[in-house]
Coordinates of C-alpha atoms in Angstrom, one line a residue:
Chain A
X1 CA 71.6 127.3 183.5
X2 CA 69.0 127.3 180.4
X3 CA 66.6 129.4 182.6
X4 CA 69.1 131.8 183.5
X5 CA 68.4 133.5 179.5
X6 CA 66.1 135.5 179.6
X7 CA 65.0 136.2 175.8
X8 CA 64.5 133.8 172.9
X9 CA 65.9 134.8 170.0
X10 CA 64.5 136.3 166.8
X11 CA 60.4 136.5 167.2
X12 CA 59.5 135.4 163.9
X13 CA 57.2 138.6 163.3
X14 CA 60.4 140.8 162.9
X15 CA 62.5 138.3 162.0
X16 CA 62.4 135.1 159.9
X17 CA 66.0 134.1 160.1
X18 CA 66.1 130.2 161.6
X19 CA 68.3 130.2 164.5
X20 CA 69.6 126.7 165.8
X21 CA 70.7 125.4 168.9
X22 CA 73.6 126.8 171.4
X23 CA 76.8 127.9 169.5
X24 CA 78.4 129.9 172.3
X25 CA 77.5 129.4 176.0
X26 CA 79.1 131.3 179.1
X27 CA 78.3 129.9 182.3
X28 CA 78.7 131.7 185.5
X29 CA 81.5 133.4 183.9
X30 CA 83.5 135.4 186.3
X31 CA 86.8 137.5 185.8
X32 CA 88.9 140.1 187.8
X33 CA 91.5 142.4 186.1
X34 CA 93.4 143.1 189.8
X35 CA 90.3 144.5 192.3
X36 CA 88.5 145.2 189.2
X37 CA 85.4 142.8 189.2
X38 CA 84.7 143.3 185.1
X39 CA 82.8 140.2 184.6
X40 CA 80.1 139.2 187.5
X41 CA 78.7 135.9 187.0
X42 CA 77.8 136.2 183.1
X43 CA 75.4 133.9 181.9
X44 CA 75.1 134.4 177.9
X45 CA 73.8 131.1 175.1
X46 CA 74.1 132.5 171.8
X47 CA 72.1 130.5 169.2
X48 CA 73.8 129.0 165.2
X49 CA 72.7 132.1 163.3
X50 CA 71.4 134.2 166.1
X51 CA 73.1 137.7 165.7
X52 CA 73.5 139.2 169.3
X53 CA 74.8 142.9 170.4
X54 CA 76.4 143.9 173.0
X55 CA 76.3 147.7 174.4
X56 CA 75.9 149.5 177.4
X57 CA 78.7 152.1 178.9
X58 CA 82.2 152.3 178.9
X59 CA 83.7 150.0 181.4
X60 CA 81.2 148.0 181.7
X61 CA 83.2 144.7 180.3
X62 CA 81.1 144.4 177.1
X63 CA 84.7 144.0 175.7
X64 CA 86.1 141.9 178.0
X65 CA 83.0 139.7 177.6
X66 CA 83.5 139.5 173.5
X67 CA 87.4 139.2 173.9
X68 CA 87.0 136.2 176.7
X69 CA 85.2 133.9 173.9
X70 CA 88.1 133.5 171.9
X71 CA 90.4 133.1 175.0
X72 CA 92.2 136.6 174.2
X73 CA 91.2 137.5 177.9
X74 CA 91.0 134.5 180.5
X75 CA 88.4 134.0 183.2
X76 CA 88.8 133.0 186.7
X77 CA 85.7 130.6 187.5
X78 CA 82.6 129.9 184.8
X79 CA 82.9 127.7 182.0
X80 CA 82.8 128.9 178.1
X81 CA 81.9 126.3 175.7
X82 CA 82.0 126.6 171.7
X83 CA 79.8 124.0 170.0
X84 CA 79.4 121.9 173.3
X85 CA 83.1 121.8 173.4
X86 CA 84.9 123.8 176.6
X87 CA 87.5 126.2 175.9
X88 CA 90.7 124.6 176.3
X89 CA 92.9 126.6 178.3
X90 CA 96.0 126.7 176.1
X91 CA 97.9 124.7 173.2
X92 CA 96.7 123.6 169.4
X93 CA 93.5 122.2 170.7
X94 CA 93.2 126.3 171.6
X95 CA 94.8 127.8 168.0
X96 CA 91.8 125.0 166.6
X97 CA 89.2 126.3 168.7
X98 CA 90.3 130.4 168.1
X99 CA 90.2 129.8 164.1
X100 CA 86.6 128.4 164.6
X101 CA 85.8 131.6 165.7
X102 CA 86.5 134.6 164.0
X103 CA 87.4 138.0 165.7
X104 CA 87.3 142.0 164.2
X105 CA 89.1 144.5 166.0
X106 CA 88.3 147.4 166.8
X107 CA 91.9 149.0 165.3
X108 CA 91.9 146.4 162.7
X109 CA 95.1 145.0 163.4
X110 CA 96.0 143.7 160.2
X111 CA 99.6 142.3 159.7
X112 CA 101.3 145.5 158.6
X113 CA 104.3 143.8 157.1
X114 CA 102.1 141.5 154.6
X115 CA 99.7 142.4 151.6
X116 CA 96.0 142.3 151.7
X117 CA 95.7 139.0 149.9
X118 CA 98.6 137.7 152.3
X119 CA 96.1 139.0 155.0
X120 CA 93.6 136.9 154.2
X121 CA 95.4 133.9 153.1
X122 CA 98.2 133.4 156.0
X123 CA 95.9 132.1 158.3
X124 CA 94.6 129.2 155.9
X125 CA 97.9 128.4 154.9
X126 CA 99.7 128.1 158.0
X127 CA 96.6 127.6 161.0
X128 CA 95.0 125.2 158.6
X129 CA 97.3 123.5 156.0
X130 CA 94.4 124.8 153.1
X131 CA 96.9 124.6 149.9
X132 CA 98.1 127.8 148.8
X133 CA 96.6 128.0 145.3
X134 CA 92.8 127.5 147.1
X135 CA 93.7 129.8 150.0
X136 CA 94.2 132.7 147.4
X137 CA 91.1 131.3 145.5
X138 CA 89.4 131.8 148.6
X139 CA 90.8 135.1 150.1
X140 CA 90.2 136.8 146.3
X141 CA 86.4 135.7 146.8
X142 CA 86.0 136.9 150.2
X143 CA 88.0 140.4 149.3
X144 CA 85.4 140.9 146.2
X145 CA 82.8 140.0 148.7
X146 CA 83.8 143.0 151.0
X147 CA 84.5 145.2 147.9
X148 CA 88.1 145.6 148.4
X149 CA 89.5 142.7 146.0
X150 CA 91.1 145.8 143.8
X151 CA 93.4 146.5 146.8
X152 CA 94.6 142.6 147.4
X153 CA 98.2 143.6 146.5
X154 CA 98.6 146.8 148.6
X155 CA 100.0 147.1 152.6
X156 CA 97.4 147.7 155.1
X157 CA 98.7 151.3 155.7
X158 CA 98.0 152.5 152.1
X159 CA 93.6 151.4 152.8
X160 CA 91.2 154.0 154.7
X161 CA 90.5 152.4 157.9
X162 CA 87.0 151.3 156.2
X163 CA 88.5 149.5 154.3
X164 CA 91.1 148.1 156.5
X165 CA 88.5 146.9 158.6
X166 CA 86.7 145.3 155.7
X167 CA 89.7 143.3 155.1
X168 CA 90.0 142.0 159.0
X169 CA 86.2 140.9 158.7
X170 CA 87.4 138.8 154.7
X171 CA 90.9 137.7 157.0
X172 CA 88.2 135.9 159.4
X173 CA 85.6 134.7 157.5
X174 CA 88.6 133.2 155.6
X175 CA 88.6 130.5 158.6
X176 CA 85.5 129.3 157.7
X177 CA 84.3 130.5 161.6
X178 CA 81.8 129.1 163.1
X179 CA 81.3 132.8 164.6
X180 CA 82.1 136.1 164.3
X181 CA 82.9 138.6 166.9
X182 CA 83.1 142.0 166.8
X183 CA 84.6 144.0 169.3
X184 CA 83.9 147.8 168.4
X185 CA 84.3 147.5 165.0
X186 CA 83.4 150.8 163.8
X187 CA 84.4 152.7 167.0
X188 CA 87.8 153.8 165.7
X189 CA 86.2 154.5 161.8
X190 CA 85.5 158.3 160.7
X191 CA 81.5 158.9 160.4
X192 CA 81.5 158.5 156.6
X193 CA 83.0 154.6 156.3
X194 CA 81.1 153.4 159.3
X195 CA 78.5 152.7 157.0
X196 CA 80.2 150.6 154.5
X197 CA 81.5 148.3 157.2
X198 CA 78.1 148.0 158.8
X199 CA 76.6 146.6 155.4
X200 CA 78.9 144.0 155.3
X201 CA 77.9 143.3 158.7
X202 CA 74.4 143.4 157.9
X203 CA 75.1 141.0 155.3
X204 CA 77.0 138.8 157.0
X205 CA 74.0 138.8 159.5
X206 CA 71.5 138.3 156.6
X207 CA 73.8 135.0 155.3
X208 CA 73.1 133.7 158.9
X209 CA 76.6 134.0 160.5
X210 CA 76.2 133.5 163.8
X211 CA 77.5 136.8 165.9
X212 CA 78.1 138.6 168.6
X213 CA 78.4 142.2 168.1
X214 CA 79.7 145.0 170.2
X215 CA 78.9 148.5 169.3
X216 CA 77.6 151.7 169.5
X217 CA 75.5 151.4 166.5
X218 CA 72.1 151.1 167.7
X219 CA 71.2 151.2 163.8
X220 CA 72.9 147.9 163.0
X221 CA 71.3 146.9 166.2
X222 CA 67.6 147.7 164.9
X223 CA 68.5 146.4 161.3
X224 CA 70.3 143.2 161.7
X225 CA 70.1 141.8 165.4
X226 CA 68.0 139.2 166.9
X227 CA 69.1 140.2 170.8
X228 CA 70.5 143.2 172.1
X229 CA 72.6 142.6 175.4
X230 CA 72.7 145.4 177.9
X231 CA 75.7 145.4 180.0
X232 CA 76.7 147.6 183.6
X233 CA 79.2 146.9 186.0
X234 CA 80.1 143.7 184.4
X235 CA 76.7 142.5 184.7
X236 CA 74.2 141.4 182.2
X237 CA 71.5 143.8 183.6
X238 CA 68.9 143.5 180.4
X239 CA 68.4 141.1 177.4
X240 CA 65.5 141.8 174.5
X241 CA 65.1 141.8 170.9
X242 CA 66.1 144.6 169.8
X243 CA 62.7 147.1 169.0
X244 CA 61.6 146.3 172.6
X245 CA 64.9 147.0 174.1
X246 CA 65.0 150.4 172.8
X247 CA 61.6 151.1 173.0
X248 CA 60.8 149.7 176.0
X249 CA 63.6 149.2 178.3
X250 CA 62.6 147.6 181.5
X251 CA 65.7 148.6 183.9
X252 CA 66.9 151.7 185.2
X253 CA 70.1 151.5 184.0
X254 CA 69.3 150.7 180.4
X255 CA 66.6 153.6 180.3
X256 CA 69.8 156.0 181.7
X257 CA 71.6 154.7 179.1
X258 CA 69.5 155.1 176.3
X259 CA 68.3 158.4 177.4
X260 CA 71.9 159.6 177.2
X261 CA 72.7 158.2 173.6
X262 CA 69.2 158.5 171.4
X263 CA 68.8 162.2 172.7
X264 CA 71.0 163.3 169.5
Chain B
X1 CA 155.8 165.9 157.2
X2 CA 158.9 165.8 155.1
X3 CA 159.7 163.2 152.2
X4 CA 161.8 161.1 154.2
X5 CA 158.7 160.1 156.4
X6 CA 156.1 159.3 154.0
X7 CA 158.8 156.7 152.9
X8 CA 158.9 155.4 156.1
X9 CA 155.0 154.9 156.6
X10 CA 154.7 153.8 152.9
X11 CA 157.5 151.0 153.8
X12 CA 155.5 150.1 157.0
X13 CA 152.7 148.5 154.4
X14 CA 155.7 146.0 152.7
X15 CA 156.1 145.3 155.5
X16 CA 153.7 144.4 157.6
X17 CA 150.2 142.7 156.0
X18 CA 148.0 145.4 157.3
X19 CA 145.0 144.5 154.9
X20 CA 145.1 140.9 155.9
X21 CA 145.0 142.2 159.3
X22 CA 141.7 143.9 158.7
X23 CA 140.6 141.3 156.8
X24 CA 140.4 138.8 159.5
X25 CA 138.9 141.3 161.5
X26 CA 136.3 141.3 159.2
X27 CA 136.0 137.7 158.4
X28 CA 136.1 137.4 162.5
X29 CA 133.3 140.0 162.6
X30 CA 131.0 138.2 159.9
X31 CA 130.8 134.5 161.2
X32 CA 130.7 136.1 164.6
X33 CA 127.8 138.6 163.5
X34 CA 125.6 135.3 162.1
X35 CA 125.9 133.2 165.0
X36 CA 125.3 136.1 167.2
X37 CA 122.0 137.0 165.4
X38 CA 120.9 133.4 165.5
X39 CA 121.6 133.0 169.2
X40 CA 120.6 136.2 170.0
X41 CA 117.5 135.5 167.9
X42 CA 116.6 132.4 169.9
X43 CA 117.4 134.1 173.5
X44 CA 114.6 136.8 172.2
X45 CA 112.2 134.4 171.7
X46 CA 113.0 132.7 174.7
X47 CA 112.2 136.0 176.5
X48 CA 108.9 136.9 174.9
X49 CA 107.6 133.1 175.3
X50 CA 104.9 132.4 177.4
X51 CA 106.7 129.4 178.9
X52 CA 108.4 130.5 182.6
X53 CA 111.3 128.5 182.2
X54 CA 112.6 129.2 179.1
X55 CA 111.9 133.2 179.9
X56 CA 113.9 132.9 183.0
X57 CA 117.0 131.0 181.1
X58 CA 117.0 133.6 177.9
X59 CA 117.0 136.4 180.6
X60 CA 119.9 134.6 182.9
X61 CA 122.0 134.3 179.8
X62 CA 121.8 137.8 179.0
X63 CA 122.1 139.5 182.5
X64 CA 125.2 137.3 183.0
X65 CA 127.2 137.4 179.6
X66 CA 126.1 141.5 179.3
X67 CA 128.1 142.0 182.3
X68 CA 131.2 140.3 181.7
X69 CA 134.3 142.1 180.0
X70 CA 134.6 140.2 176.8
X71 CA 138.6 139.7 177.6
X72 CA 137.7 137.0 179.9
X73 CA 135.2 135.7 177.3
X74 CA 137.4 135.5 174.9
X75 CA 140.5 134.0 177.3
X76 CA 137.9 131.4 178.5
X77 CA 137.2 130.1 175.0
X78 CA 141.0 129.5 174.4
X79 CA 142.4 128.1 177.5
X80 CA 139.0 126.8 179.2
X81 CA 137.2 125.4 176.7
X82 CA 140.5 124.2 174.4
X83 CA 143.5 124.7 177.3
X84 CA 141.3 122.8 179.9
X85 CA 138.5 121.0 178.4
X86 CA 140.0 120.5 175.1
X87 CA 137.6 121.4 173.0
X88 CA 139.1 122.0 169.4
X89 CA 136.9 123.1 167.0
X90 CA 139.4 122.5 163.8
X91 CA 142.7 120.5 163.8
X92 CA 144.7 123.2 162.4
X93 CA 146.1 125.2 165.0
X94 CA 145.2 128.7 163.8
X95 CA 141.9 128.0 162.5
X96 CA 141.2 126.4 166.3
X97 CA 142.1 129.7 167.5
X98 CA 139.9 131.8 165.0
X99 CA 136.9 129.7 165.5
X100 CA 137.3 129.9 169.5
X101 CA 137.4 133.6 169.4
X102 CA 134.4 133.8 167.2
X103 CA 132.6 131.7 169.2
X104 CA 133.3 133.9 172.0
X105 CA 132.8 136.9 170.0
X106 CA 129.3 135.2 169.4
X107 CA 128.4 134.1 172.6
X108 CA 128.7 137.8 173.7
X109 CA 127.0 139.6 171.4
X110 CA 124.2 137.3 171.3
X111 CA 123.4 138.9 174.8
X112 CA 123.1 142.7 172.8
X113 CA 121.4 141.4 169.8
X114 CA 118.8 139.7 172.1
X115 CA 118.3 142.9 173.6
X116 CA 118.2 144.8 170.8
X117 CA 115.7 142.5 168.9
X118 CA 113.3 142.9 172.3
X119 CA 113.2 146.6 172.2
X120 CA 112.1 145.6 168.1
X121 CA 109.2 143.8 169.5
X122 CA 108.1 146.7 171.3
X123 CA 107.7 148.2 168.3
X124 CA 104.9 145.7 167.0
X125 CA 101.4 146.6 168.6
X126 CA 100.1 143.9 171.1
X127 CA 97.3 143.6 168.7
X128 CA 99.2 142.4 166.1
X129 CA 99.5 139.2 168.3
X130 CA 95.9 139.1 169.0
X131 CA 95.1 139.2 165.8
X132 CA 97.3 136.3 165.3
X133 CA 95.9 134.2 167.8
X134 CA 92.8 134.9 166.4
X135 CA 93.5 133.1 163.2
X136 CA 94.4 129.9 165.2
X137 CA 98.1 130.8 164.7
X138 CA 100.1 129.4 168.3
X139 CA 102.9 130.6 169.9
X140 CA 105.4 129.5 167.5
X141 CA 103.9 130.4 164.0
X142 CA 102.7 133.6 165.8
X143 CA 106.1 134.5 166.6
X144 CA 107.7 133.3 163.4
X145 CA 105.3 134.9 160.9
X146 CA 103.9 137.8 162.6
X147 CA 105.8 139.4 165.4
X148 CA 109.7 138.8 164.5
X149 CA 109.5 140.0 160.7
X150 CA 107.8 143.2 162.3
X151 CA 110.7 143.3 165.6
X152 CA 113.0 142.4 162.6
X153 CA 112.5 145.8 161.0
X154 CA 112.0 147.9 163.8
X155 CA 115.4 146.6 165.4
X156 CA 117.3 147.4 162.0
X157 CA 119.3 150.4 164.0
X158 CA 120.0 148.9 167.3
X159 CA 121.3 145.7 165.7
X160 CA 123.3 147.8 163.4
X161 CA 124.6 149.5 166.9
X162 CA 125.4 146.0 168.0
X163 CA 127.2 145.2 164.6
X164 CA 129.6 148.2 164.9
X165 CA 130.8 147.2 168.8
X166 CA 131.2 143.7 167.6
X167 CA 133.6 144.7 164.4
X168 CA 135.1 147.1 167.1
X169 CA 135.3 144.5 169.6
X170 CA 136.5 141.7 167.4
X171 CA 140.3 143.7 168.4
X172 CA 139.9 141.5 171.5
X173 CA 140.5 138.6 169.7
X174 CA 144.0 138.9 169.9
X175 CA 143.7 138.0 173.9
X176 CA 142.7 134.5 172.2
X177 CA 145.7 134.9 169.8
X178 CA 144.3 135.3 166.8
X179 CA 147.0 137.6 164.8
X180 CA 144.6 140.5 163.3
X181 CA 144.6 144.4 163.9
X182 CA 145.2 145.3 167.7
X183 CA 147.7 142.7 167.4
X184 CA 149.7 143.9 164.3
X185 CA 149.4 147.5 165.5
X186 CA 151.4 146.3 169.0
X187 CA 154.2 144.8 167.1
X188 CA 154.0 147.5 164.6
X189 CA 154.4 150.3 167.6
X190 CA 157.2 148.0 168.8
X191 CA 159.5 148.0 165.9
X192 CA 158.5 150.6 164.4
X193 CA 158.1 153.7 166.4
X194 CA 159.4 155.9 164.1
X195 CA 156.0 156.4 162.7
X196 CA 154.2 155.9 165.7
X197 CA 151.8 158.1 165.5
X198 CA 151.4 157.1 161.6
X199 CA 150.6 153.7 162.4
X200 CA 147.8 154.4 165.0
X201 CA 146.2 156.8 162.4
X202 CA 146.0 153.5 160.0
X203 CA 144.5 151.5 162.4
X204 CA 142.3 154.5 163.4
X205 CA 141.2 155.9 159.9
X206 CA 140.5 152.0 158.6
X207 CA 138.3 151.2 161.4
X208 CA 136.7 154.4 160.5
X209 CA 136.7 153.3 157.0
X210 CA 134.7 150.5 157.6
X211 CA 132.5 151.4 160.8
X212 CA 130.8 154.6 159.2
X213 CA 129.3 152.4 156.1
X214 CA 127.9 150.6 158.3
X215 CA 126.3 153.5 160.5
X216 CA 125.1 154.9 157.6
X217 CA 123.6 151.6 155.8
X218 CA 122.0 150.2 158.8
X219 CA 120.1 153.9 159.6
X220 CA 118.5 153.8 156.0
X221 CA 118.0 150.3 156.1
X222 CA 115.8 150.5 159.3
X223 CA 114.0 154.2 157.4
X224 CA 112.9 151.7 154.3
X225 CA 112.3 148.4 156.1
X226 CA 110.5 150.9 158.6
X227 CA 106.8 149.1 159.0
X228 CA 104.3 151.7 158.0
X229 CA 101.3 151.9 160.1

């Protein structure tokens, strides 16, 4: 299993950041959606604090990969473990596991009949019993944090989708996770607030959250990731650290792919 | 419409107690309209849960009670559940009667405000669920905190649709002889059919009275409880 990863984390001549022993590890993780084979026999460890991306094409299950680690999408054979423990299948011991790690959206999907704060602070309160007074404590930190603790009292319909999005990254880390996952977090942004959820990303990343990132935005790739993950067919197909990865790509498929989306 | 008649109909309302008739269609119409929305409340949930069982028996209940006429409902509560079974639910006679029918009255409309609170949870994105899971909320909390306050507020107009056929319905009370409108307006047309057509314009213009309040308070409810997105 161990051997089946191909790249260490990190090199310590781009990147400093300690990274600890296996947080998340799919093994042999297989899953069909009808005839659809979406994920073939994924093999992924993610390290404690090792930031990882995922990209490659459309349709080629990077989502379905980031959505089955939380149990939001089940597998059929493979096992996922979170901190050496498997994922349960269903029940609390599940609702424990999901608030260890935290998940982003890529439409946000904040609770549109509650306030910011209550956002942020419903999940403490009610997944983990965290006392009311201390849950706000907490949510007000983590809004300032993501610069949006001036909108705590508003719905999520009156924020710009940057900030929105802001606000579902605070609602998570509120959990404490022990990880973050991102599934397309800035795919449904307009170009001029991509940026100001990437840097809370980036900082996130800096803080040594561990992550696992799926985007388009090989930028946030260069600047904050250890790994970058290529996906096709459902299929790992290339894992490097991210400056050799995009400069020197060993497989076809991720040279296609990169030829198509670093032209412009 | 000469003199002579409008003394007639004014008489009719000495009388006969034509308010108190509407009045217990009302008062039939609340405590009906509550336990309906509870029910029907736990039948929805029912439906949307993830355990088979308790899908299939939410959906059962409202496939079979939807498509039976409420007369027989109603009939059933007085002489099956009292008549046969003798169920009572209060020792005074007419109070048994009352709480029979709006038990049945209940027991119907549960099936409709089921319904109508499923076509609310449409309304609430799938994500909203994910998200909820996400957070380590279960089923149960899920449901409660996230998806029914959101299915609440989209269903404000069907369940307002469901409100006016129960206060329309709760007429068929009198098959489980409870002495309210349809009732009064039968003996009324009996002894009194002089003014017939005067007494079916009462009945008429006070159910109108009170259903189009309700039409129009339910459809700007549901425009300001609207979830904005």
């Amino acid at each position: 299993m161990a051997d089946s990863i191909t790249a260490e984390p990190g090199p310590a001549d781009v990147d400093t950041r300690p990274t600890g022993e296996p947080l998340l590890v799919l093994d042999h993780v297989d899953k069909h959606f009808g005839a659809l084979h979406v994920l073939k026999d994924v093999n992924l460890t993610v390290h404690r604090g090792e930031v990882v991306v995922v990209i490659g094409p459309s349709g080629s299950g990077k989502s379905t990969l980031c959505r089955t680690i939380n149990r939001l999408e089940t597998i059929d054979s493979g096992t996922i473990t979170i901190d050496g423990r498997p994922l349960p299948a269903e029940g609390r011991e599940l609702a424990r596991l999901r608030a260890d790690v935290g998940m982003v959206f890529q439409s946000f999907n904040l609770f549109a009949h509650k306030t910011v704060l209550e956002n942020v602070t419903l999940g403490q309160v009610k997944a983990k019993g965290v006392k009311p007074a201390t849950a706000k404590a907490t949510a007000m930190e983590l809004l300032e944090r993501v610069g949006v603790a001036n909108q705590a009292q508003k719905r999520p319909a009156q924020l710009s989708g940057g900030q929105q999005q802001r606000v579902a990254i605070a609602r998570a880390l509120a959990m404490k996770p022990k990880a973050m996952l991102f599934d397309e977090p800035t795919s449904a942004l307009d170009p001029e607030m991509i940026n100001e959820v990437l840097d809370v990303m980036v900082s996130l990343a800096r803080d040594g959250m561990t992550m696992v990132v799926v985007t388009h935005e090989m930028g946030f790739a260069r600047r904050a990731a250890h790994r970058v993950v290529f996906m096709d067919a459902g299929q790992i197909v290339e894992e490097a650290e991210p400056e050799t990865f995009f400069t020197a790509p060993r497989s076809d498929r991720a040279k296609d792919f990169l030829s198509k989306i670093l032209t412009h | 419409m000469d003199e002579g008649y409008l003394d007639q109909f004014v008489s009719l309302f000495d009388q006969y107690d034509v308010l108190g008739a509407f009045w217990v269609n009302i008062q039939l119409t609340a405590y009906a309209a509550v336990l309906a929305l509870v029910i029907g409340t736990v039948l929805a949930v029912m439906r949307i849960s993830p355990v088979p069982s308790l899908r299939w028996a939410g959906t059962t209940y409202v496939t079979l009670l939807r498509n039976t006429p409420l007369t027989i409902i109603i009939v059933f509560c007085v002489l099956g559940l009292w008549g046969q079974l003798g169920i009572t639910l209060s020792s005074d006679f007419q109070t048994n009667f009352f709480r029979l029918a709006v038990l049945g009255l209940a027991v119907y409309h549960a099936a409709f405000v089921c319904e109508a609170l499923r076509s609310g949870v449409n309304t609430v994105p799938v994500g909203q669920a994910e998200a909820a899971r996400a957070i380590g909320l279960g089923f149960w909390p899920a449901a409660r905190l996230v998806i029914l306050p959101q299915a609440f507020r989209g269903a404000v107009a069907p369940l307002g649709n469901v409100l006016i056929a129960l206060i329309k319905n709760s007429t068929v009370a009198a098959a489980g002889s409870v002495a309210e409108t349809s009732g009064l307006m039968k003996t009324m047309i009996e002894f009194r059919p002089d003014v017939i057509l005067a007494v079916f314009l009462t009945f008429a213009i006070g159910y109108v009275i009170i259903v189009v309040p309700v039409g129009l308070a339910t459809t700007s409810l549901s425009r300001r409880l609207a979830v904005a997105r």
